[in-house]
Coordinates of C-alpha atoms in Angstrom, one line a residue:
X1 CA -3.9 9.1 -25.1
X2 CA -2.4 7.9 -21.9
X3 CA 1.2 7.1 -23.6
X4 CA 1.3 10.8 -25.0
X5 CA 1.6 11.9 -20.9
X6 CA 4.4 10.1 -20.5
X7 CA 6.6 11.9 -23.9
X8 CA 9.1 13.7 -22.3
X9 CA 12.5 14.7 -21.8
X10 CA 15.0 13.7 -18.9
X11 CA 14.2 17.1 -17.2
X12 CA 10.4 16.7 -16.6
X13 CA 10.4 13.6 -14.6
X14 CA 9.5 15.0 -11.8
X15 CA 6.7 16.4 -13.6
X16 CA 5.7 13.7 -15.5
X17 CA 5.5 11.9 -11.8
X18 CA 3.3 14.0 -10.1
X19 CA 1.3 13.7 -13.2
X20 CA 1.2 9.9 -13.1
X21 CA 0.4 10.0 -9.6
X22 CA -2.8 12.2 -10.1
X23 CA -3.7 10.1 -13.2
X24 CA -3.7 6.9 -11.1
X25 CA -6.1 8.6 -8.5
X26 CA -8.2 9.5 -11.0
X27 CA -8.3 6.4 -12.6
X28 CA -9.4 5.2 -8.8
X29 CA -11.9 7.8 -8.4
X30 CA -13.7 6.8 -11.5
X31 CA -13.9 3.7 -10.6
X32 CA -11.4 2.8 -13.7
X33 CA -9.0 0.4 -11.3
X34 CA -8.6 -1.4 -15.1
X35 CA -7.0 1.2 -16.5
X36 CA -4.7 1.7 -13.8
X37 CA -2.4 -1.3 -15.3
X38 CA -2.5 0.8 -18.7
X39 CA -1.3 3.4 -16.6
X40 CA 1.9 2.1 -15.8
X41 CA 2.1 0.4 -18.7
X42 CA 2.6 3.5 -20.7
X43 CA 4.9 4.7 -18.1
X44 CA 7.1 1.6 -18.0
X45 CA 7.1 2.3 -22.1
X46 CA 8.2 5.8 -22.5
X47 CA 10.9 4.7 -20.1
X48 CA 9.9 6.5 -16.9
X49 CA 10.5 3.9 -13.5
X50 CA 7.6 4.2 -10.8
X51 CA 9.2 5.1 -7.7
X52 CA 8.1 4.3 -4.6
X53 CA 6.0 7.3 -3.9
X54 CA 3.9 6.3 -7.1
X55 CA 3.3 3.0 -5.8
X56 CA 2.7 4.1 -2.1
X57 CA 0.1 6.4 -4.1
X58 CA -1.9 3.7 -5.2
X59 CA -1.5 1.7 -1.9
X60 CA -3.1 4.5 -0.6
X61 CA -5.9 5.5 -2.8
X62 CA -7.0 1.4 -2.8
X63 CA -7.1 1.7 1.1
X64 CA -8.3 5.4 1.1
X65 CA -11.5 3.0 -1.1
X66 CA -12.1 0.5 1.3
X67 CA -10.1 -1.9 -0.7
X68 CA -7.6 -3.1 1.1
X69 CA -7.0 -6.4 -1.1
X70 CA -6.6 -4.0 -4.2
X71 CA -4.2 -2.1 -2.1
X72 CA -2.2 -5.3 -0.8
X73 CA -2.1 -6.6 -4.5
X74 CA -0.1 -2.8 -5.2
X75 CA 2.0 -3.5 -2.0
X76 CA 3.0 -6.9 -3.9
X77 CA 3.8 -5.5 -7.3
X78 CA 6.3 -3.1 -5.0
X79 CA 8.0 -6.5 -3.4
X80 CA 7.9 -8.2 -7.3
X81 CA 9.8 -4.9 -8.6
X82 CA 12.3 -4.5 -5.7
X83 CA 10.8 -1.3 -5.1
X84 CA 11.6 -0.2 -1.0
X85 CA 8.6 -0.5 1.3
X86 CA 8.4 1.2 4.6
X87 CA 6.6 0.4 7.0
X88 CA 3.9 3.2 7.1
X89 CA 2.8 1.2 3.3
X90 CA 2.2 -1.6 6.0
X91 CA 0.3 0.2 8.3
X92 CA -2.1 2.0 5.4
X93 CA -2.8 -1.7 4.4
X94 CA -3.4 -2.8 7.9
X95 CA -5.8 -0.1 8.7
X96 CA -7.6 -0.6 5.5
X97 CA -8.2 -4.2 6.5
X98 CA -8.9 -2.9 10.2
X99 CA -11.8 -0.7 9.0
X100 CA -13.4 -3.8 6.8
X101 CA -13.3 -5.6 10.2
X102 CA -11.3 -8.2 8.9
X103 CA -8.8 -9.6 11.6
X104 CA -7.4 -12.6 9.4
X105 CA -6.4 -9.9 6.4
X106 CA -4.7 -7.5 9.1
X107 CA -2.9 -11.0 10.2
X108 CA -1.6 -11.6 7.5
X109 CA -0.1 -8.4 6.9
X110 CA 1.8 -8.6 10.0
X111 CA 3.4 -11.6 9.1
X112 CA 3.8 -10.1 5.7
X113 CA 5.4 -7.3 7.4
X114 CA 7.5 -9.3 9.9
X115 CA 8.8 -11.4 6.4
X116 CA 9.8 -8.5 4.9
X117 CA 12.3 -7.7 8.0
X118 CA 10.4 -4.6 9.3
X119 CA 9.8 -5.0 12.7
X120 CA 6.0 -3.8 13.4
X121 CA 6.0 -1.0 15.9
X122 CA 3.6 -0.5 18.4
X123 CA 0.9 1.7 16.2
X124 CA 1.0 -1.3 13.5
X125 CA 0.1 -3.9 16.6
X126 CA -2.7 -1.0 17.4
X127 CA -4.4 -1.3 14.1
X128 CA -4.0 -5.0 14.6
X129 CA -5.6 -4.7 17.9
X130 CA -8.5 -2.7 16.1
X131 CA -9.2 -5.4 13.8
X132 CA -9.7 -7.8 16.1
X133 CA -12.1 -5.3 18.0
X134 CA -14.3 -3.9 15.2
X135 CA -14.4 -7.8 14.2
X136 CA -16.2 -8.2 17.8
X137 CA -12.9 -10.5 18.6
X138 CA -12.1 -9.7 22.2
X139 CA -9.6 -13.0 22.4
X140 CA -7.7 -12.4 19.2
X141 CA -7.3 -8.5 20.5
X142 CA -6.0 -9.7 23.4
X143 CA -3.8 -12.4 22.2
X144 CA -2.3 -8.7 20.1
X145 CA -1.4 -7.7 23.5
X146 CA 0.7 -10.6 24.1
X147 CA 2.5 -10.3 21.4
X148 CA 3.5 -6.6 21.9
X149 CA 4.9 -8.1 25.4
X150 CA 6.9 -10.4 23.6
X151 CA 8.1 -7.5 21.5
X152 CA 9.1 -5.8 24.1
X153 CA 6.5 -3.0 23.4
X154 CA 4.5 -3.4 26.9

């Protein structure tokens, strides 16, 4: 069923695309996050590349869900494939782990971020920052704000 989507001609990419992209939140929206594999599975076989706006999709429908390991776990599929990330893909994952409360998963994004040579701007220390806070963490939202001083962002 899926694999009969992806048929198509050189001239519908595009098309096919945007239908991928609403498949794959779908798939999220019932709950079918197993399917979502299958999903690019038959893309990947009728010879149609995900791009990074379908990937950046997904990052965002998993965070959008409160899951922001799901979503990190998309983000790494993008660095496995070469595929460019920016760092707004970053900050969607650091402000899904921020609304969890979970300061060590936000951490580790930021270094994630930092090893992927994309210097976190201010608003990614902010969602940092909220972590920490909605985690109850007062130190570790301070200790934020010493590292945007050594970033030169304070």
């Amino acid at each position: 069923m899926l694999t009969s989507i992806f048929v198509c001609n050189s001239r519908c990419v595009l098309r096919l695309r945007l239908r991928l992209r609403l498949c794959l939140r779908l798939c999220l929206r019932l709950c079918l996050r197993h399917r979502l594999s299958q999903v690019l599975e038959s893309m990947q076989q009728a010879g149609v590349k995900p791009d990074e706006q379908t990937f950046q999709t997904l990052v965002g429908e998993y965070a959008g869900h409160g899951d922001p390991v799901g979503a990190r776990v998309v983000l790494e599929q993008m660095q496995d494939l070469g595929v460019e990330i920016v760092e707004h893909v970053f900050q969607v994952v650091l402000k899904a782990y921020a609304d969890c409360s979970d300061p060590k998963g936000a951490q580790s994004m930021m270094e994630e971020m930092k090893r992927a040579r994309i210097k976190p701007s201010a608003q990614s220390y902010g969602m940092l920052q909220t972590a920490y806070m909605k985690a109850g963490d007062m130190d570790g939202a301070g200790k934020v704000v010493d590292e945007m001083k050594k970033a030169d962002w304070l």
